[in-house]
Amino acid sequence: MAARVLNRKLEQFKIHAHVGRKPADYNQLFRGLTRLTPQQRELVSEDRLTAIPRLNVRQGIARLVALEGPVGLNPLVYSLEDQSERIQSLRRGEVVVSRTHAVIDMTTHDAVVEFNLRGAKARDIEAILQRAGRTIKGFERLDLALVPVVSEDFVGALDDFERIQSATVRLRRPNFDWSDVADGLTEAAARSEAQAANVEFTAGRGGSLDQADGVIGLLRRVARGRGPSAIEGASVVGRRGEDSGDTRVTLRGYTRHRRASLRRAPDGQAEEEGAFDALLEFESEIRAHQDSGDL
């Protein structure tokens, strides 16, 4: 018998959206997105469907359900009764999908996304929102990103390195502007009018990047909540004391999150009301910490 609950990781992101050089009006954007038909919030790429069939905004919070599944495949069903296998034929246009739930705060620009191993990920939601948003009048030049918020655990991962050989950082234009987080990295992006930028730092042969200043210092500040939310991704390669070879640590593995036990619906997916309750509870906790200055 299947368990009655699903253990899920709820991950925190920042949504960054621009129309040309100007920050997007989130309320206007999401009002427009809710008026689109479900078909306008679908994306089929390489025989894979991602879609946001349900999207609504209440009290400044967008709630959405994202679906993901393979197109053109009929599920293989196994019988526990006689150990037989059969292919379950689907009707034309049907796709077996998994559900992912997410909420986005229009004011703080925080997003909380349920991590579903078999379902749509934050990148999929980002892609659909941008593609659909560009069909709305006034948002034809929309650029939208969901940037992971880094956990302070990443500082501990950096502390484990005795020597850091290289660091690669991907920047994304923040909601405000590059100039508001100006430093050696973002200044060049601002002058270039870039929407995104990749920067790589490599130590000299046998040497190490400075572990307290420069790019590593920036990553430490970001992980402690004292740096820009413009960092979309980062990868650090170095040598730890107990290792004989190099180790790579990526920012993606240290997204700020919390664990939640969600009720399982009869279809085996997370029950929708309970999922949104857990997401909104985490979002409220994030807002409370921000208001108190803890984040």
Short mmCIF file of C-alpha atoms in Angstrom, two decimals:
data_model
loop_
_atom_site.label_atom_id
_atom_site.label_comp_id
_atom_site.label_asym_id
_atom_site.label_seq_id
_atom_site.Cartn_x
_atom_site.Cartn_y
_atom_site.Cartn_z
CA MET A 1 0.00 0.00 0.00
CA ALA A 2 1.33 3.43 -0.96
CA ALA A 3 2.21 5.85 1.82
CA ARG A 4 -0.42 8.47 2.60
CA VAL A 5 2.08 11.32 2.51
CA LEU A 6 4.78 12.53 0.12
CA ASN A 7 8.00 14.03 1.39
CA ARG A 8 8.79 17.08 -0.70
CA LYS A 9 11.48 19.76 -0.74
CA LEU A 10 10.11 23.31 -1.09
CA GLU A 11 12.74 25.56 -2.67
CA GLN A 12 13.06 29.35 -2.54
CA PHE A 13 13.75 31.44 -5.64
CA LYS A 14 13.68 35.11 -6.61
CA ILE A 15 11.78 36.02 -9.75
CA HIS A 16 13.46 38.65 -11.93
CA ALA A 17 11.54 40.09 -14.89
CA HIS A 18 12.36 42.90 -17.30
CA VAL A 19 10.74 44.39 -20.37
CA GLY A 20 13.62 45.79 -22.35
CA ARG A 21 15.69 47.82 -19.89
CA LYS A 22 12.90 48.36 -17.37
CA PRO A 23 11.73 46.10 -14.51
CA ALA A 24 8.39 44.47 -15.30
CA ASP A 25 5.14 45.41 -13.59
CA TYR A 26 4.47 42.08 -11.87
CA ASN A 27 0.83 42.73 -11.09
CA GLN A 28 0.09 43.68 -14.69
CA LEU A 29 2.13 40.75 -16.03
CA PHE A 30 0.42 38.12 -13.90
CA ARG A 31 -3.04 39.59 -14.48
CA GLY A 32 -2.32 39.13 -18.17
CA LEU A 33 -1.06 35.58 -17.65
CA THR A 34 -4.24 34.59 -15.81
CA ARG A 35 -6.33 35.81 -18.78
CA LEU A 36 -4.53 33.54 -21.24
CA THR A 37 -6.06 30.21 -22.17
CA PRO A 38 -4.40 27.06 -20.79
CA GLN A 39 -3.26 26.27 -24.34
CA GLN A 40 -1.29 29.55 -24.38
CA ARG A 41 0.58 28.37 -21.28
CA GLU A 42 1.80 25.13 -22.85
CA LEU A 43 5.20 24.26 -24.29
CA VAL A 44 6.05 21.12 -26.26
CA SER A 45 9.75 20.63 -26.91
CA GLU A 46 11.58 17.45 -27.95
CA ASP A 47 8.54 15.24 -27.30
CA ARG A 48 8.12 16.69 -23.81
CA LEU A 49 5.12 18.66 -22.57
CA THR A 50 5.29 21.32 -19.88
CA ALA A 51 2.21 23.36 -19.09
CA ILE A 52 0.62 25.63 -16.50
CA PRO A 53 -3.09 24.81 -16.79
CA ARG A 54 -4.08 26.58 -13.57
CA LEU A 55 -2.86 30.02 -12.53
CA ASN A 56 -4.58 32.55 -10.30
CA VAL A 57 -3.62 35.58 -8.22
CA ARG A 58 -5.19 36.31 -4.84
CA GLN A 59 -4.04 38.90 -2.33
CA GLY A 60 -0.83 39.55 -4.23
CA ILE A 61 0.18 35.87 -4.40
CA ALA A 62 0.22 33.89 -7.64
CA ARG A 63 -0.61 30.20 -7.26
CA LEU A 64 0.16 27.89 -10.15
CA VAL A 65 0.10 24.23 -11.06
CA ALA A 66 2.68 23.02 -13.60
CA LEU A 67 2.48 19.72 -15.45
CA GLU A 68 5.25 17.74 -17.14
CA GLY A 69 5.23 14.54 -19.14
CA PRO A 70 6.42 12.73 -22.29
CA VAL A 71 4.44 13.22 -25.49
CA GLY A 72 3.63 10.19 -27.65
CA LEU A 73 4.41 7.49 -25.08
CA ASN A 74 1.86 4.97 -23.76
CA PRO A 75 2.49 3.88 -20.15
CA LEU A 76 3.59 0.33 -19.41
CA VAL A 77 1.42 -1.21 -16.67
CA TYR A 78 2.56 -4.13 -14.49
CA SER A 79 0.07 -6.40 -12.71
CA LEU A 80 0.86 -7.52 -9.16
CA GLU A 81 -1.84 -10.18 -9.49
CA ASP A 82 -0.41 -12.23 -12.36
CA GLN A 83 2.96 -10.52 -12.97
CA SER A 84 1.93 -9.59 -16.48
CA GLU A 85 2.70 -6.42 -18.42
CA ARG A 86 0.51 -4.44 -20.78
CA ILE A 87 0.63 -1.13 -22.60
CA GLN A 88 -2.14 1.26 -21.62
CA SER A 89 -3.19 3.05 -24.78
CA LEU A 90 -3.98 6.74 -24.44
CA ARG A 91 -6.48 8.70 -26.48
CA ARG A 92 -5.23 11.14 -29.09
CA GLY A 93 -3.71 14.22 -27.42
CA GLU A 94 -3.43 12.63 -23.95
CA VAL A 95 -0.19 12.75 -21.96
CA VAL A 96 0.70 11.09 -18.65
CA VAL A 97 1.92 13.95 -16.46
CA SER A 98 3.23 14.79 -12.99
CA ARG A 99 2.18 17.90 -11.05
CA THR A 100 4.32 20.60 -9.47
CA HIS A 101 2.94 23.43 -7.31
CA ALA A 102 4.43 26.90 -6.88
CA VAL A 103 3.59 30.31 -5.40
CA ILE A 104 5.03 33.73 -6.30
CA ASP A 105 4.79 36.84 -4.11
CA MET A 106 4.13 39.91 -6.25
CA THR A 107 5.57 42.29 -3.64
CA THR A 108 8.75 40.57 -2.45
CA HIS A 109 9.33 38.68 -5.72
CA ASP A 110 9.97 35.51 -3.74
CA ALA A 111 8.88 32.24 -5.30
CA VAL A 112 8.53 28.87 -3.58
CA VAL A 113 8.52 25.83 -5.86
CA GLU A 114 7.77 22.24 -4.90
CA PHE A 115 10.63 20.02 -6.06
CA ASN A 116 9.08 17.03 -7.79
CA LEU A 117 11.71 14.69 -9.22
CA ARG A 118 9.34 13.52 -11.96
CA GLY A 119 7.61 16.83 -12.54
CA ALA A 120 8.26 20.30 -13.93
CA LYS A 121 11.20 22.15 -12.38
CA ALA A 122 11.68 25.86 -11.72
CA ARG A 123 13.43 26.23 -15.09
CA ASP A 124 10.37 24.79 -16.84
CA ILE A 125 8.04 27.19 -15.04
CA GLU A 126 10.37 30.06 -15.92
CA ALA A 127 10.34 29.09 -19.61
CA ILE A 128 6.54 28.86 -19.81
CA LEU A 129 5.95 32.15 -17.98
CA GLN A 130 8.39 33.98 -20.25
CA ARG A 131 7.03 32.45 -23.45
CA ALA A 132 3.41 33.04 -22.47
CA GLY A 133 4.16 36.52 -21.12
CA ARG A 134 5.61 37.59 -24.46
CA THR A 135 2.18 37.08 -26.05
CA ILE A 136 0.72 39.81 -23.80
CA LYS A 137 0.56 43.34 -25.21
CA GLY A 138 3.36 45.45 -23.75
CA PHE A 139 5.42 42.42 -22.69
CA GLU A 140 6.72 41.31 -26.09
CA ARG A 141 10.33 41.86 -24.92
CA LEU A 142 9.87 40.10 -21.57
CA ASP A 143 12.90 38.42 -20.00
CA LEU A 144 12.07 36.37 -16.89
CA ALA A 145 14.17 34.20 -14.60
CA LEU A 146 13.70 32.22 -11.39
CA VAL A 147 17.02 32.58 -9.56
CA PRO A 148 17.72 30.17 -6.67
CA VAL A 149 18.23 31.74 -3.24
CA VAL A 150 21.44 30.38 -1.73
CA SER A 151 21.52 28.62 1.63
CA GLU A 152 24.16 29.58 4.21
CA ASP A 153 25.27 25.93 4.08
CA PHE A 154 27.19 26.92 0.96
CA VAL A 155 29.65 28.82 3.17
CA GLY A 156 30.53 25.55 4.91
CA ALA A 157 31.13 23.91 1.53
CA LEU A 158 33.56 26.71 0.63
CA ASP A 159 35.30 26.39 4.00
CA ASP A 160 36.06 22.73 3.21
CA PHE A 161 38.41 23.74 0.40
CA GLU A 162 42.10 24.05 1.16
CA ARG A 163 42.72 25.40 -2.33
CA ILE A 164 40.28 26.76 -4.91
CA GLN A 165 41.37 26.28 -8.48
CA SER A 166 38.50 27.98 -10.32
CA ALA A 167 35.07 29.55 -9.96
CA THR A 168 32.45 30.14 -12.63
CA VAL A 169 29.56 32.50 -11.93
CA ARG A 170 26.42 33.16 -13.97
CA LEU A 171 24.80 36.52 -13.33
CA ARG A 172 21.22 37.48 -14.13
CA ARG A 173 19.99 41.07 -14.32
CA PRO A 174 18.24 41.74 -10.98
CA ASN A 175 14.79 43.29 -10.56
CA PHE A 176 16.21 46.74 -9.83
CA ASP A 177 19.31 47.24 -11.97
CA TRP A 178 22.91 46.15 -12.21
CA SER A 179 24.06 49.45 -10.74
CA ASP A 180 22.28 48.73 -7.45
CA VAL A 181 24.57 45.77 -6.85
CA ALA A 182 27.59 47.30 -8.51
CA ASP A 183 30.91 45.55 -7.99
CA GLY A 184 33.65 44.26 -10.25
CA LEU A 185 31.32 41.61 -11.69
CA THR A 186 28.08 43.48 -12.17
CA GLU A 187 29.60 46.73 -13.39
CA ALA A 188 30.76 45.11 -16.63
CA ALA A 189 27.33 43.53 -17.11
CA ALA A 190 25.66 46.90 -16.59
CA ARG A 191 27.90 48.66 -19.11
CA SER A 192 27.25 45.90 -21.62
CA GLU A 193 23.45 46.15 -21.15
CA ALA A 194 23.56 42.38 -20.60
CA GLN A 195 20.57 40.34 -19.51
CA ALA A 196 22.85 37.54 -18.32
CA ALA A 197 26.60 37.01 -18.06
CA ASN A 198 29.02 34.13 -17.42
CA VAL A 199 32.30 34.94 -15.67
CA GLU A 200 35.13 32.46 -14.99
CA PHE A 201 38.03 32.90 -12.57
CA THR A 202 41.06 30.58 -12.61
CA ALA A 203 43.98 30.51 -10.19
CA GLY A 204 47.58 30.31 -11.36
CA ARG A 205 49.21 26.89 -11.61
CA GLY A 206 49.49 25.44 -8.10
CA GLY A 207 47.84 28.52 -6.62
CA SER A 208 44.44 29.30 -5.17
CA LEU A 209 41.77 31.95 -5.55
CA ASP A 210 41.46 34.25 -2.54
CA GLN A 211 39.01 32.53 -0.21
CA ALA A 212 37.87 35.68 1.60
CA ASP A 213 37.78 38.33 -1.11
CA GLY A 214 36.94 38.65 -4.79
CA VAL A 215 34.50 36.20 -6.32
CA ILE A 216 34.68 33.73 -3.40
CA GLY A 217 34.03 36.56 -0.97
CA LEU A 218 31.02 37.56 -3.07
CA LEU A 219 29.65 34.01 -2.96
CA ARG A 220 30.07 33.97 0.81
CA ARG A 221 28.13 37.25 1.15
CA VAL A 222 25.36 35.94 -1.10
CA ALA A 223 25.05 32.74 0.95
CA ARG A 224 24.77 34.81 4.14
CA GLY A 225 22.04 36.96 2.59
CA ARG A 226 24.26 40.03 2.38
CA GLY A 227 24.97 39.97 -1.34
CA PRO A 228 23.03 40.48 -4.58
CA SER A 229 20.33 38.08 -5.69
CA ALA A 230 21.72 38.47 -9.20
CA ILE A 231 23.73 35.22 -9.09
CA GLU A 232 21.82 32.60 -11.07
CA GLY A 233 24.40 29.86 -10.72
CA ALA A 234 27.97 29.17 -9.67
CA SER A 235 30.46 26.33 -9.75
CA VAL A 236 33.59 26.14 -7.59
CA VAL A 237 36.40 23.61 -8.21
CA GLY A 238 39.16 22.95 -5.71
CA ARG A 239 41.01 20.53 -3.49
CA ARG A 240 39.79 19.43 -0.08
CA GLY A 241 42.18 18.06 2.49
CA GLU A 242 40.90 14.49 2.50
CA ASP A 243 40.53 14.20 -1.28
CA SER A 244 43.13 13.01 -3.76
CA GLY A 245 41.45 14.80 -6.67
CA ASP A 246 39.52 17.98 -7.36
CA THR A 247 35.97 18.47 -6.10
CA ARG A 248 33.27 20.53 -7.78
CA VAL A 249 30.59 22.28 -5.72
CA THR A 250 27.64 23.96 -7.42
CA LEU A 251 25.30 26.59 -6.07
CA ARG A 252 22.28 24.63 -7.31
CA GLY A 253 22.86 22.02 -4.63
CA TYR A 254 22.51 24.67 -1.91
CA THR A 255 19.17 26.31 -2.69
CA ARG A 256 17.45 27.53 0.48
CA HIS A 257 14.59 25.15 1.24
CA ARG A 258 12.47 23.42 3.81
CA ARG A 259 11.06 19.89 3.96
CA ALA A 260 7.33 19.23 4.01
CA SER A 261 5.09 16.19 4.27
CA LEU A 262 2.24 16.59 1.79
CA ARG A 263 -0.92 14.53 1.65
CA ARG A 264 -1.04 12.10 -1.25
CA ALA A 265 -4.06 12.44 -3.54
CA PRO A 266 -5.79 9.35 -5.01
CA ASP A 267 -3.80 9.82 -8.24
CA GLY A 268 -0.55 9.48 -6.29
CA GLN A 269 0.38 13.16 -6.63
CA ALA A 270 0.52 15.77 -3.89
CA GLU A 271 -2.95 16.90 -2.83
CA GLU A 272 -3.37 20.43 -4.18
CA GLU A 273 -4.84 22.27 -1.19
CA GLY A 274 -2.28 20.84 1.21
CA ALA A 275 0.57 21.60 -1.18
CA PHE A 276 -0.42 25.25 -1.45
CA ASP A 277 -0.86 25.48 2.32
CA ALA A 278 2.73 24.29 2.81
CA LEU A 279 4.10 26.60 0.10
CA LEU A 280 2.28 29.63 1.51
CA GLU A 281 3.46 28.82 5.05
CA PHE A 282 7.07 28.82 3.84
CA GLU A 283 6.50 32.04 1.87
CA SER A 284 5.06 33.72 4.98
CA GLU A 285 8.08 32.56 6.97
CA ILE A 286 10.42 34.04 4.34
CA ARG A 287 8.56 37.35 4.41
CA ALA A 288 8.66 37.46 8.22
CA HIS A 289 12.42 36.88 8.25
CA GLN A 290 12.93 39.57 5.63
CA ASP A 291 10.81 42.05 7.57
CA SER A 292 12.91 41.35 10.67
CA GLY A 293 16.17 41.69 8.72
CA ASP A 294 17.24 38.07 9.28
CA LEU A 295 17.41 37.37 5.53
#
